[in-house]
mmCIF file of C-alpha atoms in Angstrom:
data_model
loop_
_atom_site.group_PDB
_atom_site.id
_atom_site.type_symbol
_atom_site.label_atom_id
_atom_site.label_comp_id
_atom_site.label_asym_id
_atom_site.label_seq_id
_atom_site.Cartn_x
_atom_site.Cartn_y
_atom_site.Cartn_z
ATOM 1 C CA MET A 27 61.604 -220.961 -59.404
ATOM 2 C CA ALA A 28 59.301 -220.485 -62.388
ATOM 3 C CA ASP A 29 60.717 -219.528 -65.771
ATOM 4 C CA LEU A 30 60.524 -215.922 -66.903
ATOM 5 C CA PRO A 31 57.971 -215.049 -69.585
ATOM 6 C CA ASP A 32 58.937 -213.340 -72.833
ATOM 7 C CA ALA A 33 60.779 -210.009 -72.912
ATOM 8 C CA ALA A 34 57.698 -207.926 -73.696
ATOM 9 C CA THR A 35 55.789 -209.369 -70.727
ATOM 10 C CA CYS A 36 58.769 -208.890 -68.397
ATOM 11 C CA TYR A 37 59.131 -205.294 -69.524
ATOM 12 C CA GLU A 38 55.443 -204.619 -68.871
ATOM 13 C CA LEU A 39 55.543 -206.238 -65.432
ATOM 14 C CA LEU A 40 58.598 -204.228 -64.426
ATOM 15 C CA ALA A 41 57.126 -201.009 -65.843
ATOM 16 C CA ARG A 42 53.871 -201.383 -63.901
ATOM 17 C CA MET A 43 55.633 -202.134 -60.639
ATOM 18 C CA ALA A 44 58.029 -199.222 -61.090
ATOM 19 C CA LEU A 45 55.168 -196.857 -61.902
ATOM 20 C CA ILE A 46 53.186 -197.889 -58.827
ATOM 21 C CA ARG A 47 56.261 -197.497 -56.605
ATOM 22 C CA ARG A 48 57.023 -194.053 -57.965
ATOM 23 C CA PHE A 49 53.381 -193.006 -57.684
ATOM 24 C CA GLU A 50 53.182 -194.098 -54.055
ATOM 25 C CA GLU A 51 56.395 -192.301 -53.154
ATOM 26 C CA GLU A 52 55.074 -189.109 -54.699
ATOM 27 C CA ALA A 53 51.681 -189.539 -53.054
ATOM 28 C CA GLY A 54 53.422 -189.681 -49.692
ATOM 29 C CA ARG A 55 55.356 -186.526 -50.514
ATOM 30 C CA GLN A 56 52.212 -184.682 -51.601
ATOM 31 C CA TYR A 57 50.466 -185.787 -48.416
ATOM 32 C CA GLN A 58 53.262 -184.195 -46.400
ATOM 33 C CA ARG A 59 52.696 -181.021 -48.409
ATOM 34 C CA ALA A 60 48.995 -181.184 -47.393
ATOM 35 C CA LYS A 61 47.980 -181.521 -51.030
ATOM 36 C CA ALA A 62 46.324 -184.910 -50.460
ATOM 37 C CA GLY A 63 43.657 -184.865 -47.789
ATOM 38 C CA GLY A 64 42.097 -187.430 -45.508
ATOM 39 C CA PHE A 65 43.976 -190.648 -44.791
ATOM 40 C CA LEU A 66 46.752 -192.137 -46.899
ATOM 41 C CA HIS A 67 47.683 -195.837 -47.011
ATOM 42 C CA LEU A 68 50.677 -196.626 -49.209
ATOM 43 C CA GLY A 69 51.431 -199.986 -50.815
ATOM 44 C CA ILE A 70 55.189 -199.519 -51.217
ATOM 45 C CA GLY A 71 56.705 -203.012 -51.143
ATOM 46 C CA GLU A 72 53.530 -204.811 -52.243
ATOM 47 C CA GLU A 73 53.858 -204.113 -55.982
ATOM 48 C CA ALA A 74 54.522 -207.729 -57.013
ATOM 49 C CA THR A 75 51.294 -208.944 -55.409
ATOM 50 C CA ILE A 76 49.299 -206.195 -57.131
ATOM 51 C CA VAL A 77 50.840 -206.473 -60.594
ATOM 52 C CA GLY A 78 51.179 -210.252 -60.558
ATOM 53 C CA THR A 79 47.444 -210.494 -59.895
ATOM 54 C CA THR A 80 46.167 -207.954 -62.395
ATOM 55 C CA SER A 81 48.543 -209.074 -65.173
ATOM 56 C CA VAL A 82 46.610 -212.316 -65.715
ATOM 57 C CA MET A 83 43.113 -210.885 -65.357
ATOM 58 C CA ARG A 84 40.869 -210.293 -68.366
ATOM 59 C CA GLU A 85 39.223 -206.984 -69.167
ATOM 60 C CA GLU A 86 35.789 -208.358 -68.232
ATOM 61 C CA ASP A 87 36.963 -209.533 -64.797
ATOM 62 C CA PHE A 88 36.132 -207.512 -61.683
ATOM 63 C CA LEU A 89 38.671 -206.437 -59.079
ATOM 64 C CA ILE A 90 37.761 -205.192 -55.636
ATOM 65 C CA GLY A 91 40.222 -204.184 -52.941
ATOM 66 C CA THR A 92 40.605 -202.555 -49.553
ATOM 67 C CA TYR A 93 41.704 -198.991 -48.794
ATOM 68 C CA ARG A 94 45.325 -199.456 -49.942
ATOM 69 C CA THR A 95 44.490 -199.491 -53.630
ATOM 70 C CA HIS A 96 46.152 -196.667 -55.589
ATOM 71 C CA GLY A 97 48.339 -199.288 -57.250
ATOM 72 C CA HIS A 98 45.463 -201.669 -57.913
ATOM 73 C CA ALA A 99 43.598 -199.046 -59.922
ATOM 74 C CA ILE A 100 46.721 -198.105 -61.884
ATOM 75 C CA ALA A 101 47.506 -201.765 -62.559
ATOM 76 C CA ARG A 102 43.976 -202.221 -63.946
ATOM 77 C CA GLY A 103 44.531 -199.366 -66.381
ATOM 78 C CA THR A 104 43.215 -196.267 -64.611
ATOM 79 C CA GLU A 105 45.260 -193.227 -65.582
ATOM 80 C CA PRO A 106 47.668 -192.244 -62.783
ATOM 81 C CA LYS A 107 46.748 -188.592 -63.242
ATOM 82 C CA ARG A 108 43.115 -189.346 -62.364
ATOM 83 C CA VAL A 109 44.167 -191.280 -59.266
ATOM 84 C CA MET A 110 46.405 -188.398 -58.174
ATOM 85 C CA ALA A 111 43.597 -185.911 -58.822
ATOM 86 C CA GLU A 112 41.358 -187.990 -56.575
ATOM 87 C CA LEU A 113 43.955 -187.844 -53.803
ATOM 88 C CA PHE A 114 43.974 -184.077 -54.239
ATOM 89 C CA GLY A 115 40.165 -183.982 -54.010
ATOM 90 C CA LYS A 116 39.799 -182.502 -57.497
ATOM 91 C CA VAL A 117 36.945 -182.814 -59.986
ATOM 92 C CA ASP A 118 39.038 -184.776 -62.479
ATOM 93 C CA GLY A 119 39.652 -187.537 -59.964
ATOM 94 C CA THR A 120 38.214 -191.019 -60.346
ATOM 95 C CA SER A 121 35.278 -190.092 -58.103
ATOM 96 C CA GLY A 122 35.184 -186.385 -58.765
ATOM 97 C CA GLY A 123 37.310 -185.700 -55.707
ATOM 98 C CA ARG A 124 34.669 -187.100 -53.359
ATOM 99 C CA GLY A 125 36.299 -190.418 -52.478
ATOM 100 C CA GLY A 126 39.917 -189.604 -51.781
ATOM 101 C CA SER A 127 42.685 -192.095 -51.168
ATOM 102 C CA MET A 128 40.570 -194.763 -49.485
ATOM 103 C CA HIS A 129 37.847 -194.903 -52.134
ATOM 104 C CA ILE A 130 39.456 -195.033 -55.567
ATOM 105 C CA PHE A 131 36.900 -196.378 -58.044
ATOM 106 C CA ASP A 132 36.813 -196.949 -61.791
ATOM 107 C CA ALA A 133 33.821 -198.896 -63.082
ATOM 108 C CA GLU A 134 34.999 -198.586 -66.700
ATOM 109 C CA LYS A 135 38.078 -200.648 -65.829
ATOM 110 C CA ARG A 136 35.951 -202.896 -63.629
ATOM 111 C CA PHE A 137 37.906 -201.820 -60.597
ATOM 112 C CA MET A 138 35.085 -201.750 -58.090
ATOM 113 C CA GLY A 139 36.812 -199.690 -55.480
ATOM 114 C CA GLY A 140 38.575 -199.571 -52.206
ATOM 115 C CA TYR A 141 36.620 -199.776 -48.952
ATOM 116 C CA GLY A 142 37.395 -198.144 -45.619
ATOM 117 C CA ILE A 143 35.695 -200.884 -43.572
ATOM 118 C CA VAL A 144 37.976 -203.850 -42.948
ATOM 119 C CA GLY A 145 36.414 -206.860 -44.664
ATOM 120 C CA GLY A 146 33.634 -204.712 -46.097
ATOM 121 C CA ASN A 147 34.585 -205.636 -49.647
ATOM 122 C CA LEU A 148 34.113 -209.381 -49.127
ATOM 123 C CA PRO A 149 30.294 -209.641 -49.386
ATOM 124 C CA ILE A 150 30.300 -207.068 -52.189
ATOM 125 C CA ALA A 151 32.702 -209.310 -54.104
ATOM 126 C CA ALA A 152 30.294 -212.224 -53.642
ATOM 127 C CA GLY A 153 27.518 -210.048 -55.054
ATOM 128 C CA LEU A 154 29.600 -209.159 -58.101
ATOM 129 C CA ALA A 155 30.368 -212.825 -58.728
ATOM 130 C CA LEU A 156 26.718 -213.771 -58.270
ATOM 131 C CA GLY A 157 25.758 -211.101 -60.803
ATOM 132 C CA SER A 158 28.180 -212.541 -63.361
ATOM 133 C CA GLN A 159 26.885 -216.037 -62.725
ATOM 134 C CA TYR A 160 23.248 -214.918 -62.969
ATOM 135 C CA LYS A 161 23.843 -213.139 -66.287
ATOM 136 C CA GLY A 162 25.941 -215.939 -67.726
ATOM 137 C CA GLU A 163 29.027 -213.745 -68.086
ATOM 138 C CA ASP A 164 32.462 -215.303 -68.464
ATOM 139 C CA ALA A 165 33.873 -213.016 -65.787
ATOM 140 C CA VAL A 166 35.673 -213.738 -62.526
ATOM 141 C CA THR A 167 35.655 -211.471 -59.491
ATOM 142 C CA VAL A 168 39.019 -211.093 -57.788
ATOM 143 C CA CYS A 169 38.724 -210.041 -54.152
ATOM 144 C CA MET A 170 41.923 -208.801 -52.497
ATOM 145 C CA PHE A 171 41.987 -208.167 -48.760
ATOM 146 C CA GLY A 172 44.442 -207.976 -45.880
ATOM 147 C CA ASP A 173 45.282 -210.467 -43.164
ATOM 148 C CA GLY A 174 43.230 -208.535 -40.616
ATOM 149 C CA ALA A 175 40.075 -208.901 -42.729
ATOM 150 C CA SER A 176 40.288 -212.691 -42.428
ATOM 151 C CA ASN A 177 39.133 -212.298 -38.798
ATOM 152 C CA THR A 178 35.894 -210.497 -39.586
ATOM 153 C CA GLY A 179 32.450 -212.046 -39.625
ATOM 154 C CA ASN A 180 32.110 -211.074 -43.269
ATOM 155 C CA PHE A 181 34.950 -213.455 -44.107
ATOM 156 C CA GLY A 182 33.162 -216.596 -42.944
ATOM 157 C CA GLU A 183 29.817 -215.559 -44.378
ATOM 158 C CA THR A 184 31.327 -214.785 -47.771
ATOM 159 C CA MET A 185 33.350 -217.992 -47.932
ATOM 160 C CA ASN A 186 30.242 -220.008 -47.103
ATOM 161 C CA LEU A 187 28.120 -218.409 -49.821
ATOM 162 C CA ALA A 188 30.912 -218.543 -52.403
ATOM 163 C CA ALA A 189 31.341 -222.286 -51.870
ATOM 164 C CA LEU A 190 27.637 -223.014 -51.496
ATOM 165 C CA TRP A 191 26.649 -221.201 -54.679
ATOM 166 C CA LYS A 192 29.832 -222.134 -56.583
ATOM 167 C CA LEU A 193 30.538 -218.509 -57.447
ATOM 168 C CA PRO A 194 33.138 -217.482 -60.053
ATOM 169 C CA ILE A 195 35.318 -215.741 -57.476
ATOM 170 C CA PHE A 196 38.969 -215.785 -56.475
ATOM 171 C CA PHE A 197 40.185 -214.622 -53.071
ATOM 172 C CA LEU A 198 43.671 -213.257 -52.457
ATOM 173 C CA VAL A 199 44.925 -212.413 -48.962
ATOM 174 C CA GLU A 200 47.606 -209.730 -49.068
ATOM 175 C CA ASN A 201 49.320 -210.879 -45.885
ATOM 176 C CA ASN A 202 51.723 -208.073 -44.995
ATOM 177 C CA LEU A 203 52.064 -209.572 -41.495
ATOM 178 C CA TYR A 204 50.277 -206.766 -39.671
ATOM 179 C CA GLY A 205 46.635 -205.871 -39.133
ATOM 180 C CA MET A 206 47.234 -202.169 -38.594
ATOM 181 C CA GLY A 207 49.850 -202.422 -35.813
ATOM 182 C CA THR A 208 49.071 -205.946 -34.617
ATOM 183 C CA SER A 209 51.195 -208.831 -35.886
ATOM 184 C CA VAL A 210 49.415 -211.798 -37.438
ATOM 185 C CA GLU A 211 50.564 -214.032 -34.566
ATOM 186 C CA ARG A 212 48.667 -211.806 -32.146
ATOM 187 C CA HIS A 213 45.479 -211.244 -34.145
ATOM 188 C CA SER A 214 44.829 -214.649 -35.716
ATOM 189 C CA ALA A 215 44.593 -218.004 -33.924
ATOM 190 C CA GLN A 216 45.285 -219.695 -37.276
ATOM 191 C CA THR A 217 48.408 -218.043 -38.665
ATOM 192 C CA ASP A 218 48.347 -220.087 -41.874
ATOM 193 C CA LEU A 219 45.716 -217.944 -43.535
ATOM 194 C CA SER A 220 45.605 -220.203 -46.585
ATOM 195 C CA GLU A 221 43.751 -222.736 -44.413
ATOM 196 C CA LYS A 222 41.153 -220.339 -43.051
ATOM 197 C CA ALA A 223 38.549 -221.065 -45.706
ATOM 198 C CA GLU A 224 39.004 -224.836 -45.966
ATOM 199 C CA GLY A 225 36.234 -225.463 -43.436
ATOM 200 C CA TYR A 226 33.852 -223.858 -45.907
ATOM 201 C CA GLY A 227 35.077 -225.986 -48.798
ATOM 202 C CA ILE A 228 37.475 -223.432 -50.297
ATOM 203 C CA PRO A 229 41.033 -224.736 -50.620
ATOM 204 C CA GLY A 230 43.988 -222.415 -50.114
ATOM 205 C CA GLU A 231 47.646 -222.094 -50.989
ATOM 206 C CA ARG A 232 50.594 -219.950 -49.900
ATOM 207 C CA ILE A 233 52.903 -218.125 -52.290
ATOM 208 C CA ASP A 234 55.729 -215.590 -52.182
ATOM 209 C CA GLY A 235 53.990 -212.254 -52.681
ATOM 210 C CA MET A 236 57.324 -210.524 -53.334
ATOM 211 C CA ASP A 237 57.823 -212.597 -56.518
ATOM 212 C CA VAL A 238 55.705 -211.252 -59.365
ATOM 213 C CA ILE A 239 56.068 -214.461 -61.399
ATOM 214 C CA ALA A 240 54.978 -216.687 -58.505
ATOM 215 C CA VAL A 241 51.932 -214.466 -57.991
ATOM 216 C CA ARG A 242 51.090 -214.599 -61.695
ATOM 217 C CA GLU A 243 51.140 -218.380 -61.755
ATOM 218 C CA GLY A 244 49.127 -218.797 -58.567
ATOM 219 C CA VAL A 245 46.466 -216.287 -59.600
ATOM 220 C CA GLU A 246 46.270 -217.648 -63.140
ATOM 221 C CA GLU A 247 45.341 -221.098 -61.823
ATOM 222 C CA GLY A 248 42.823 -219.611 -59.390
ATOM 223 C CA LEU A 249 41.172 -217.668 -62.196
ATOM 224 C CA ARG A 250 41.008 -220.794 -64.340
ATOM 225 C CA LEU A 251 39.277 -222.782 -61.607
ATOM 226 C CA ALA A 252 36.790 -219.984 -60.996
ATOM 227 C CA ARG A 253 36.080 -219.406 -64.677
ATOM 228 C CA GLU A 254 35.997 -222.956 -66.000
ATOM 229 C CA GLU A 255 34.919 -224.997 -62.988
ATOM 230 C CA GLN A 256 33.061 -222.449 -60.842
ATOM 231 C CA ARG A 257 35.386 -223.341 -57.965
ATOM 232 C CA PRO A 258 36.336 -220.553 -55.536
ATOM 233 C CA THR A 259 39.880 -220.738 -54.192
ATOM 234 C CA LEU A 260 42.021 -218.672 -51.835
ATOM 235 C CA LEU A 261 45.628 -217.608 -52.233
ATOM 236 C CA GLU A 262 47.717 -216.208 -49.389
ATOM 237 C CA ALA A 263 50.484 -213.959 -50.683
ATOM 238 C CA PHE A 264 53.269 -213.099 -48.239
ATOM 239 C CA THR A 265 54.181 -209.486 -48.870
ATOM 240 C CA TYR A 266 55.311 -206.491 -46.851
ATOM 241 C CA ARG A 267 54.653 -202.769 -46.674
ATOM 242 C CA TYR A 268 57.757 -200.701 -46.109
ATOM 243 C CA ARG A 269 55.801 -197.739 -44.791
ATOM 244 C CA GLY A 270 53.417 -197.661 -41.832
ATOM 245 C CA HIS A 271 49.806 -198.741 -41.868
ATOM 246 C CA SER A 272 48.916 -195.163 -42.788
ATOM 247 C CA ALA A 273 50.839 -191.938 -43.152
ATOM 248 C CA ALA A 274 50.061 -191.204 -39.496
ATOM 249 C CA ASP A 275 51.494 -194.501 -38.209
ATOM 250 C CA PRO A 276 54.455 -194.046 -35.786
ATOM 251 C CA GLU A 277 55.424 -197.721 -36.379
ATOM 252 C CA VAL A 278 56.277 -198.531 -32.770
ATOM 253 C CA TYR A 279 55.244 -202.164 -33.220
ATOM 254 C CA ARG A 280 58.161 -203.294 -35.423
ATOM 255 C CA GLU A 281 61.934 -202.879 -35.487
ATOM 256 C CA ARG A 282 63.816 -201.117 -38.235
ATOM 257 C CA ASP A 283 65.920 -204.248 -38.762
ATOM 258 C CA GLU A 284 62.781 -206.154 -39.797
ATOM 259 C CA VAL A 285 61.889 -203.574 -42.431
ATOM 260 C CA GLU A 286 65.424 -203.567 -43.816
ATOM 261 C CA GLU A 287 65.428 -207.367 -44.017
ATOM 262 C CA TRP A 288 62.296 -207.307 -46.158
ATOM 263 C CA GLN A 289 63.679 -204.492 -48.309
ATOM 264 C CA GLU A 290 66.474 -206.840 -49.328
ATOM 265 C CA LYS A 291 63.737 -208.883 -51.030
ATOM 266 C CA ASP A 292 62.420 -205.824 -52.863
ATOM 267 C CA PRO A 293 60.085 -207.076 -55.605
ATOM 268 C CA ILE A 294 61.172 -204.502 -58.181
ATOM 269 C CA GLU A 295 64.922 -204.698 -57.682
ATOM 270 C CA THR A 296 64.871 -208.485 -57.456
ATOM 271 C CA PHE A 297 62.838 -208.874 -60.634
ATOM 272 C CA ALA A 298 64.908 -206.328 -62.573
ATOM 273 C CA ARG A 299 68.140 -208.065 -61.560
ATOM 274 C CA ARG A 300 66.755 -211.444 -62.522
ATOM 275 C CA CYS A 301 65.669 -210.200 -65.947
ATOM 276 C CA VAL A 302 69.096 -208.692 -66.633
ATOM 277 C CA GLU A 303 70.981 -211.784 -65.457
ATOM 278 C CA ALA A 304 68.799 -213.953 -67.701
ATOM 279 C CA ASP A 305 69.423 -211.616 -70.680
ATOM 280 C CA VAL A 306 65.690 -211.076 -71.045
ATOM 281 C CA LEU A 307 66.079 -207.340 -70.449
ATOM 282 C CA GLY A 308 69.097 -205.073 -70.501
ATOM 283 C CA GLU A 309 70.173 -202.288 -68.181
ATOM 284 C CA ARG A 310 68.978 -199.802 -70.800
ATOM 285 C CA GLU A 311 65.410 -201.146 -70.659
ATOM 286 C CA VAL A 312 65.450 -201.094 -66.863
ATOM 287 C CA GLN A 313 66.463 -197.437 -66.885
ATOM 288 C CA GLN A 314 63.804 -196.660 -69.490
ATOM 289 C CA VAL A 315 61.202 -198.083 -67.130
ATOM 290 C CA ARG A 316 62.368 -195.879 -64.268
ATOM 291 C CA ASP A 317 62.521 -192.744 -66.413
ATOM 292 C CA ALA A 318 59.055 -193.356 -67.834
ATOM 293 C CA ALA A 319 57.639 -193.798 -64.326
ATOM 294 C CA ASP A 320 59.200 -190.502 -63.225
ATOM 295 C CA GLU A 321 57.703 -188.631 -66.182
ATOM 296 C CA THR A 322 54.249 -190.151 -65.761
ATOM 297 C CA VAL A 323 54.069 -189.301 -62.069
ATOM 298 C CA LYS A 324 55.381 -185.800 -62.637
ATOM 299 C CA ALA A 325 52.646 -185.245 -65.229
ATOM 300 C CA ALA A 326 50.073 -186.710 -62.812
ATOM 301 C CA VAL A 327 50.954 -184.153 -60.147
ATOM 302 C CA GLU A 328 50.762 -181.291 -62.664
ATOM 303 C CA PHE A 329 47.368 -182.552 -63.821
ATOM 304 C CA ALA A 330 46.081 -182.806 -60.251
ATOM 305 C CA GLU A 331 47.358 -179.336 -59.403
ATOM 306 C CA ALA A 332 45.618 -177.837 -62.452
ATOM 307 C CA SER A 333 42.333 -179.651 -61.912
ATOM 308 C CA PRO A 334 39.674 -177.422 -60.318
ATOM 309 C CA GLU A 335 38.205 -177.897 -56.865
ATOM 310 C CA PRO A 336 34.591 -179.127 -56.747
ATOM 311 C CA ALA A 337 32.188 -176.183 -56.549
ATOM 312 C CA LEU A 338 30.866 -175.552 -53.049
ATOM 313 C CA GLU A 339 27.248 -175.758 -54.204
ATOM 314 C CA THR A 340 27.819 -179.373 -55.308
ATOM 315 C CA MET A 341 28.659 -180.511 -51.768
ATOM 316 C CA TYR A 342 25.401 -182.388 -51.289
ATOM 317 C CA GLU A 343 25.145 -183.838 -54.788
ATOM 318 C CA GLU A 344 25.278 -187.596 -55.385
ATOM 319 C CA LEU A 345 24.854 -188.488 -51.731
ATOM 320 C CA TYR A 346 21.920 -190.740 -52.542
ATOM 321 C CA ALA A 347 21.059 -192.953 -55.485
ATOM 322 C CA ARG A 348 18.126 -191.548 -57.451
ATOM 323 C CA THR A 349 15.505 -193.558 -59.311
ATOM 324 C CA GLU A 350 13.271 -192.525 -62.194
ATOM 325 C CA ALA A 351 10.311 -192.060 -59.879
ATOM 326 C CA ASP A 352 9.977 -189.879 -56.819
ATOM 327 C CA GLY A 353 8.326 -192.403 -54.526
ATOM 328 C CA TRP A 354 8.797 -195.666 -52.694
ATOM 329 C CA TYR A 355 8.221 -198.833 -54.662
ATOM 330 C CA ALA A 356 6.271 -201.867 -53.499
ATOM 331 C CA VAL A 357 6.564 -205.414 -54.819
ATOM 332 C CA ASP A 358 4.261 -208.349 -54.074
ATOM 333 C CA GLU A 359 6.165 -211.631 -54.229
ATOM 334 C CA ARG A 360 3.338 -213.168 -56.268
ATOM 335 C CA SER A 361 3.526 -210.462 -58.924
ATOM 336 C CA PRO A 362 6.549 -209.390 -60.985
ATOM 337 C CA GLU A 363 5.231 -205.859 -61.348
ATOM 338 C CA PRO A 364 6.670 -203.206 -58.990
ATOM 339 C CA HIS A 365 4.571 -200.141 -58.334
ATOM 340 C CA ARG A 366 4.583 -196.921 -56.370
ATOM 341 C CA GLY A 367 3.416 -198.031 -52.980
ATOM 342 C CA GLU A 368 1.975 -194.691 -51.919
ATOM 343 C CA ARG A 369 -0.092 -194.192 -55.106
ATOM 344 C CA LYS A 370 -2.895 -196.710 -54.922
ATOM 345 C CA ASP A 371 -4.694 -195.439 -57.993
ATOM 346 C CA GLU A 372 -1.671 -196.172 -60.216
ATOM 347 C CA ILE A 373 -0.963 -199.770 -59.268
ATOM 348 C CA PRO A 374 -0.997 -202.396 -62.069
ATOM 349 C CA ALA A 375 -4.108 -204.533 -62.527
ATOM 350 C CA ALA A 376 -2.351 -207.670 -61.237
ATOM 351 C CA ALA A 377 -1.256 -205.912 -58.074
ATOM 352 C CA ARG A 378 -4.752 -204.474 -57.563
ATOM 353 C CA GLU A 379 -6.329 -207.922 -57.875
ATOM 354 C CA LEU A 380 -3.888 -209.331 -55.334
ATOM 355 C CA ALA A 381 -4.574 -206.483 -52.920
ATOM 356 C CA GLU A 382 -8.350 -206.875 -53.238
ATOM 357 C CA ALA A 383 -8.129 -210.638 -52.834
ATOM 358 C CA GLY A 384 -5.977 -210.236 -49.742
ATOM 359 C CA ALA A 385 -8.379 -207.696 -48.251
ATOM 360 C CA ALA A 386 -11.366 -209.972 -48.911
ATOM 361 C CA TYR A 387 -9.616 -212.913 -47.276
ATOM 362 C CA ALA A 388 -8.942 -210.803 -44.187
ATOM 363 C CA GLY A 389 -12.536 -209.613 -44.036
ATOM 364 C CA GLN A 390 -11.552 -206.073 -44.883
ATOM 365 C CA GLU A 391 -13.499 -205.489 -48.089
ATOM 366 C CA GLU A 392 -14.324 -201.858 -48.681
ATOM 367 C CA GLY A 393 -17.396 -201.022 -46.612
ATOM 368 C CA GLY A 394 -17.210 -204.384 -44.840
ATOM 369 C CA SER A 395 -16.758 -205.282 -41.196
ATOM 370 C CA ARG A 396 -13.571 -205.189 -39.181
ATOM 371 C CA ARG A 397 -11.184 -208.114 -39.301
ATOM 372 C CA PRO A 398 -12.132 -210.761 -36.695
ATOM 373 C CA ASN A 399 -10.175 -210.932 -33.470
ATOM 374 C CA PRO A 400 -7.743 -213.856 -34.049
ATOM 375 C CA ALA A 401 -7.681 -214.573 -30.302
ATOM 376 C CA LEU A 402 -11.391 -215.425 -30.373
ATOM 377 C CA GLN A 403 -12.107 -216.521 -33.949
ATOM 378 C CA GLY A 404 -10.192 -218.350 -36.642
ATOM 379 C CA ASP A 405 -8.296 -221.573 -37.301
ATOM 380 C CA VAL A 406 -6.331 -221.395 -34.094
ATOM 381 C CA GLN A 407 -9.521 -221.804 -32.080
ATOM 382 C CA GLU A 408 -10.585 -225.091 -33.671
ATOM 383 C CA GLY A 409 -10.724 -227.802 -31.060
ATOM 384 C CA VAL A 410 -9.933 -225.545 -28.106
ATOM 385 C CA GLU A 411 -13.407 -224.165 -27.366
ATOM 386 C CA GLU A 412 -13.438 -225.957 -24.070
ATOM 387 C CA ARG A 413 -10.245 -224.227 -22.911
ATOM 388 C CA VAL A 414 -11.071 -220.717 -24.174
ATOM 389 C CA GLU A 415 -14.433 -219.162 -23.356
ATOM 390 C CA SER A 416 -16.025 -216.701 -25.741
ATOM 391 C CA PRO A 417 -17.251 -213.360 -24.317
ATOM 392 C CA ASP A 418 -20.893 -214.475 -24.790
ATOM 393 C CA ARG A 419 -20.415 -217.642 -22.735
ATOM 394 C CA ALA A 420 -18.697 -215.677 -20.027
ATOM 395 C CA VAL A 421 -21.726 -213.336 -19.805
ATOM 396 C CA GLU A 422 -24.158 -216.283 -19.655
ATOM 397 C CA ALA A 423 -22.182 -217.850 -16.821
ATOM 398 C CA GLU A 424 -22.276 -214.590 -14.914
ATOM 399 C CA ASP A 425 -26.107 -214.291 -15.331
ATOM 400 C CA GLU A 426 -26.600 -217.837 -14.088
ATOM 401 C CA GLY A 427 -24.558 -217.042 -11.011
#
């Protein structure tokens, strides 16, 4: 077992985990009150994996997750009140109330969102890492996804590109043992998910995702390899969600005894007890953490309640990305200058020259003849005149007959 860090770090780790737990519990309660709309996926029990990962990330690093990401956003520094307001569908939410629980997003904190499509965040993570590499940034992209996502086509494609292009990216599988309601033994032929990317040249390792210190150490090394050596790696963290896949999950696929067994390994209680026994923290500090979490979440609910609903006339706003111009753009691969494709009179000189040269080559100069029929004239006909008659020869043969 790894040594505990200093008291200040332990206090912060415990405080973040306690806050996420309390937030998730309250989110579930507000969902039952019909205050939070849409779907709700809670991460209760997975706090050590979330906090252990984010605690060793730098501010410039990117984090991208799945649709169980309230805690990820909070751990990256997003205000809990804004996350709660987003669950409530209010204008002060992280996405103005338009994303809801499954699409928390905070670009300022470089938390690049949760995604409703299983495995949909994987290629986006590769794009983020490629962007950092292209711009010469000293940033790593951390991509967190569930065990079920390791079976998608996006997984293999992303692993291949990450290894091929040596992207500054770190993959973490939050293996909570179930892809929705299907156990990992039933949905994955290879149950050791840490080995799933080795065929693409990305080594993997397994860790205890219920131990915040073990997660910290594993992620820290993965970030170092990505940042300093441009080597993607994969970490499989064994964790567990105490609640169902979503708030609507009847949980008929697992026994209550299994849940209770995992609750005995609770990441918050275990870490708090360890800190007290090691005299790193006292019972007073542990209680302070719990009280602070209660107050923060209470204030978050009050904030969300007071935040206004989005105005009805804004329903169709921000559905599409808008550019400076109002037309389609065209780009010729031989010219770096984009131009409005439907406005011929405004194209740059270089693009005009290319267009005119292309038209001349095809025999389509303005006022000129039609382009030749490639079946009868052109390079493809060289040396095959004997096998393909021209229309004129066919007429001559008919006259002679």
